[in-house]
PDB file of C-alpha atoms in Angstrom:
ATOM      1  CA  UNK A  22     103.453 127.304 106.609  1.00  0.00           C
ATOM      2  CA  UNK A  23     107.185 127.781 106.902  1.00  0.00           C
ATOM      3  CA  UNK A  24     107.803 124.253 105.589  1.00  0.00           C
ATOM      4  CA  UNK A  25     105.580 124.929 102.597  1.00  0.00           C
ATOM      5  CA  UNK A  26     107.369 128.172 101.739  1.00  0.00           C
ATOM      6  CA  UNK A  27     110.713 126.444 102.161  1.00  0.00           C
ATOM      7  CA  UNK A  28     109.538 123.724  99.773  1.00  0.00           C
ATOM      8  CA  UNK A  29     108.339 126.444  97.374  1.00  0.00           C
ATOM      9  CA  UNK A  30     111.765 128.093  97.521  1.00  0.00           C
ATOM     10  CA  UNK A  31     113.579 124.804  96.897  1.00  0.00           C
ATOM     11  CA  UNK A  32     111.375 123.770  93.985  1.00  0.00           C
ATOM     12  CA  UNK A  33     110.756 127.179  92.412  1.00  0.00           C
ATOM     13  CA  UNK A  34     112.481 126.097  89.188  1.00  0.00           C
ATOM     14  CA  UNK A  35     109.745 123.462  88.683  1.00  0.00           C
ATOM     15  CA  UNK A  36     107.014 126.123  88.476  1.00  0.00           C
ATOM     16  CA  UNK A  37     105.888 126.769  84.910  1.00  0.00           C
ATOM     17  CA  UNK A  38     103.662 129.781  84.305  1.00  0.00           C
ATOM     18  CA  UNK A  39     102.449 128.150  81.089  1.00  0.00           C
ATOM     19  CA  UNK A  40     100.756 125.435  83.195  1.00  0.00           C
ATOM     20  CA  UNK A  41      98.773 127.939  85.283  1.00  0.00           C
ATOM     21  CA  UNK A  42      98.991 130.576  88.002  1.00  0.00           C
ATOM     22  CA  UNK A  43     101.161 130.297  91.101  1.00  0.00           C
ATOM     23  CA  UNK A  44      98.320 130.092  93.630  1.00  0.00           C
ATOM     24  CA  UNK A  45      96.900 126.679  92.611  1.00  0.00           C
ATOM     25  CA  UNK A  46     100.430 125.257  92.465  1.00  0.00           C
ATOM     26  CA  UNK A  47     101.122 126.597  95.950  1.00  0.00           C
ATOM     27  CA  UNK A  48      97.784 125.280  97.265  1.00  0.00           C
ATOM     28  CA  UNK A  49      98.550 121.861  95.796  1.00  0.00           C
ATOM     29  CA  UNK A  50     101.912 121.826  97.527  1.00  0.00           C
ATOM     30  CA  UNK A  51     100.244 122.796 100.797  1.00  0.00           C
ATOM     31  CA  UNK A  52      97.570 120.117 100.374  1.00  0.00           C
ATOM     32  CA  UNK A  53     100.154 117.436  99.625  1.00  0.00           C
ATOM     33  CA  UNK A  54     102.209 118.518 102.628  1.00  0.00           C
ATOM     34  CA  UNK A  55      99.103 118.324 104.839  1.00  0.00           C
ATOM     35  CA  UNK A  56      98.290 114.846 103.493  1.00  0.00           C
ATOM     36  CA  UNK A  57     101.855 113.730 104.185  1.00  0.00           C
ATOM     37  CA  UNK A  58     101.531 115.062 107.733  1.00  0.00           C
ATOM     38  CA  UNK A  59      98.241 113.206 108.264  1.00  0.00           C
ATOM     39  CA  UNK A  60      99.668 109.971 106.869  1.00  0.00           C
ATOM     40  CA  UNK A  61     102.662 110.238 109.178  1.00  0.00           C
ATOM     41  CA  UNK A  62     100.413 111.001 112.137  1.00  0.00           C
ATOM     42  CA  UNK A  63      98.181 108.022 111.301  1.00  0.00           C
ATOM     43  CA  UNK A  64     101.216 105.746 110.975  1.00  0.00           C
ATOM     44  CA  UNK A  65     102.593 106.913 114.341  1.00  0.00           C
ATOM     45  CA  UNK A  66      99.192 106.292 115.942  1.00  0.00           C
ATOM     46  CA  UNK A  67      99.051 102.813 114.421  1.00  0.00           C
ATOM     47  CA  UNK A  68     102.522 102.098 115.750  1.00  0.00           C
ATOM     48  CA  UNK A  69     101.542 103.295 119.250  1.00  0.00           C
ATOM     49  CA  UNK A  70      98.409 101.136 119.192  1.00  0.00           C
ATOM     50  CA  UNK A  71     100.401  98.104 118.059  1.00  0.00           C
ATOM     51  CA  UNK A  72     102.968  98.531 120.801  1.00  0.00           C
ATOM     52  CA  UNK A  73     100.246  99.190 123.398  1.00  0.00           C
ATOM     53  CA  UNK A  74      98.317  96.070 122.373  1.00  0.00           C
ATOM     54  CA  UNK A  75     101.414  93.896 122.590  1.00  0.00           C
ATOM     55  CA  UNK A  76     102.177  95.207 126.100  1.00  0.00           C
ATOM     56  CA  UNK A  77      98.752  94.179 127.404  1.00  0.00           C
ATOM     57  CA  UNK A  78      97.826  90.645 128.383  1.00  0.00           C
ATOM     58  CA  UNK A  79      95.796  88.858 125.725  1.00  0.00           C
ATOM     59  CA  UNK A  80      92.637  88.958 127.853  1.00  0.00           C
ATOM     60  CA  UNK A  81      92.854  92.761 128.199  1.00  0.00           C
ATOM     61  CA  UNK A  82      92.793  93.478 124.469  1.00  0.00           C
ATOM     62  CA  UNK A  83      89.244  94.215 123.347  1.00  0.00           C
ATOM     63  CA  UNK A  84      88.072  92.038 120.508  1.00  0.00           C
ATOM     64  CA  UNK A  85      85.038  92.681 118.290  1.00  0.00           C
ATOM     65  CA  UNK A  86      81.996  90.580 118.984  1.00  0.00           C
ATOM     66  CA  UNK A  87      81.203  87.719 116.571  1.00  0.00           C
ATOM     67  CA  UNK A  88      78.053  89.429 115.282  1.00  0.00           C
ATOM     68  CA  UNK A  89      80.047  92.547 114.520  1.00  0.00           C
ATOM     69  CA  UNK A  90      82.622  90.462 112.676  1.00  0.00           C
ATOM     70  CA  UNK A  91      79.894  88.812 110.582  1.00  0.00           C
ATOM     71  CA  UNK A  92      78.383  92.204 109.766  1.00  0.00           C
ATOM     72  CA  UNK A  93      81.798  93.575 108.828  1.00  0.00           C
ATOM     73  CA  UNK A  94      82.452  90.516 106.685  1.00  0.00           C
ATOM     74  CA  UNK A  95      79.171  90.995 104.802  1.00  0.00           C
ATOM     75  CA  UNK A  96      79.917  94.672 104.206  1.00  0.00           C
ATOM     76  CA  UNK A  97      83.399  93.801 102.971  1.00  0.00           C
ATOM     77  CA  UNK A  98      81.955  91.269 100.530  1.00  0.00           C
ATOM     78  CA  UNK A  99      79.499  93.880  99.199  1.00  0.00           C
ATOM     79  CA  UNK A 100      82.250  96.445  98.726  1.00  0.00           C
ATOM     80  CA  UNK A 101      84.508  93.896  96.987  1.00  0.00           C
ATOM     81  CA  UNK A 102      81.689  92.902  94.642  1.00  0.00           C
ATOM     82  CA  UNK A 103      80.870  96.526  93.870  1.00  0.00           C
ATOM     83  CA  UNK A 104      84.548  97.372  93.361  1.00  0.00           C
ATOM     84  CA  UNK A 105      84.915  94.498  90.893  1.00  0.00           C
ATOM     85  CA  UNK A 106      81.966  95.883  88.914  1.00  0.00           C
ATOM     86  CA  UNK A 107      83.832  99.154  88.266  1.00  0.00           C
ATOM     87  CA  UNK A 108      85.877  99.559  85.081  1.00  0.00           C
ATOM     88  CA  UNK A 109      89.505  98.506  85.593  1.00  0.00           C
ATOM     89  CA  UNK A 110      91.215 101.925  85.487  1.00  0.00           C
ATOM     90  CA  UNK A 111      88.590 103.451  87.766  1.00  0.00           C
ATOM     91  CA  UNK A 112      88.886 100.588  90.263  1.00  0.00           C
ATOM     92  CA  UNK A 113      92.686 100.806  90.206  1.00  0.00           C
ATOM     93  CA  UNK A 114      92.643 104.579  90.807  1.00  0.00           C
ATOM     94  CA  UNK A 115      90.389 104.118  93.857  1.00  0.00           C
ATOM     95  CA  UNK A 116      92.575 101.290  95.180  1.00  0.00           C
ATOM     96  CA  UNK A 117      95.703 103.412  94.800  1.00  0.00           C
ATOM     97  CA  UNK A 118      94.060 106.342  96.596  1.00  0.00           C
ATOM     98  CA  UNK A 119      92.497 104.494  99.503  1.00  0.00           C
ATOM     99  CA  UNK A 120      94.526 101.335  99.991  1.00  0.00           C
ATOM    100  CA  UNK A 121      97.959 102.577  98.960  1.00  0.00           C
ATOM    101  CA  UNK A 122      97.550 106.143 100.263  1.00  0.00           C
ATOM    102  CA  UNK A 123      98.619 107.804  97.029  1.00  0.00           C
ATOM    103  CA  UNK A 124      97.650 111.376  96.166  1.00  0.00           C
ATOM    104  CA  UNK A 125      95.760 112.139  92.967  1.00  0.00           C
ATOM    105  CA  UNK A 126      98.947 113.517  91.419  1.00  0.00           C
ATOM    106  CA  UNK A 127     100.864 110.367  92.277  1.00  0.00           C
ATOM    107  CA  UNK A 128      98.095 108.218  90.790  1.00  0.00           C
ATOM    108  CA  UNK A 129      98.071 110.361  87.665  1.00  0.00           C
ATOM    109  CA  UNK A 130     101.812 109.878  87.211  1.00  0.00           C
ATOM    110  CA  UNK A 131     101.695 106.146  87.973  1.00  0.00           C
ATOM    111  CA  UNK A 132      98.831 105.488  85.569  1.00  0.00           C
ATOM    112  CA  UNK A 133     100.032 107.892  82.882  1.00  0.00           C
ATOM    113  CA  UNK A 134      96.663 109.651  82.812  1.00  0.00           C
ATOM    114  CA  UNK A 135      95.698 113.307  83.127  1.00  0.00           C
ATOM    115  CA  UNK A 136      95.108 114.520  86.678  1.00  0.00           C
ATOM    116  CA  UNK A 137      91.538 115.573  85.852  1.00  0.00           C
ATOM    117  CA  UNK A 138      90.795 112.120  84.458  1.00  0.00           C
ATOM    118  CA  UNK A 139      92.051 110.438  87.618  1.00  0.00           C
ATOM    119  CA  UNK A 140      90.015 112.781  89.816  1.00  0.00           C
ATOM    120  CA  UNK A 141      86.895 112.095  87.721  1.00  0.00           C
ATOM    121  CA  UNK A 142      87.426 108.339  87.918  1.00  0.00           C
ATOM    122  CA  UNK A 143      87.781 108.429  91.699  1.00  0.00           C
ATOM    123  CA  UNK A 144      84.850 110.737  92.312  1.00  0.00           C
ATOM    124  CA  UNK A 145      82.571 108.910  89.871  1.00  0.00           C
ATOM    125  CA  UNK A 146      83.552 105.527  91.276  1.00  0.00           C
ATOM    126  CA  UNK A 147      82.948 106.601  94.868  1.00  0.00           C
ATOM    127  CA  UNK A 148      79.558 108.041  93.974  1.00  0.00           C
ATOM    128  CA  UNK A 149      78.642 104.820  92.196  1.00  0.00           C
ATOM    129  CA  UNK A 150      79.784 102.746  95.187  1.00  0.00           C
ATOM    130  CA  UNK A 151      77.807 104.908  97.607  1.00  0.00           C
ATOM    131  CA  UNK A 152      74.639 104.682  95.511  1.00  0.00           C
ATOM    132  CA  UNK A 153      74.986 100.923  95.193  1.00  0.00           C
ATOM    133  CA  UNK A 154      75.547 100.498  98.930  1.00  0.00           C
ATOM    134  CA  UNK A 155      72.514 102.665  99.717  1.00  0.00           C
ATOM    135  CA  UNK A 156      70.387 100.592  97.319  1.00  0.00           C
ATOM    136  CA  UNK A 157      71.643  97.382  98.951  1.00  0.00           C
ATOM    137  CA  UNK A 158      70.569  98.679 102.354  1.00  0.00           C
ATOM    138  CA  UNK A 159      73.980  99.213 103.944  1.00  0.00           C
TER     139      UNK A 159
END
């Protein structure tokens, strides 16, 4: 909380009452800070796992079974096919969110689209993907 209030203090000049009340702006800052924390935590965990795996002998590292790899490969192909069926901007917004780790605000700025539009694209695309995967039996 202290970090969030410190960030609020440092960026107070960026707040514009004409764009809305203080509370949503503060909540957005807190959410973004929490996402940054989770990304950092995930990256540290990945780094620990990588260094742990390299310290173990090759035979000690657990590998997925071939059937599991085939199943994963089939699922990946389905997701790729479904992703390619989405409209370009919607697909790109989902890719930026899930594969590049960008927040909705960052995607909005990068694509030059309204934040609400980006959120709608991502939510609608994910719902469409889920429905398609359920229909396909995954």
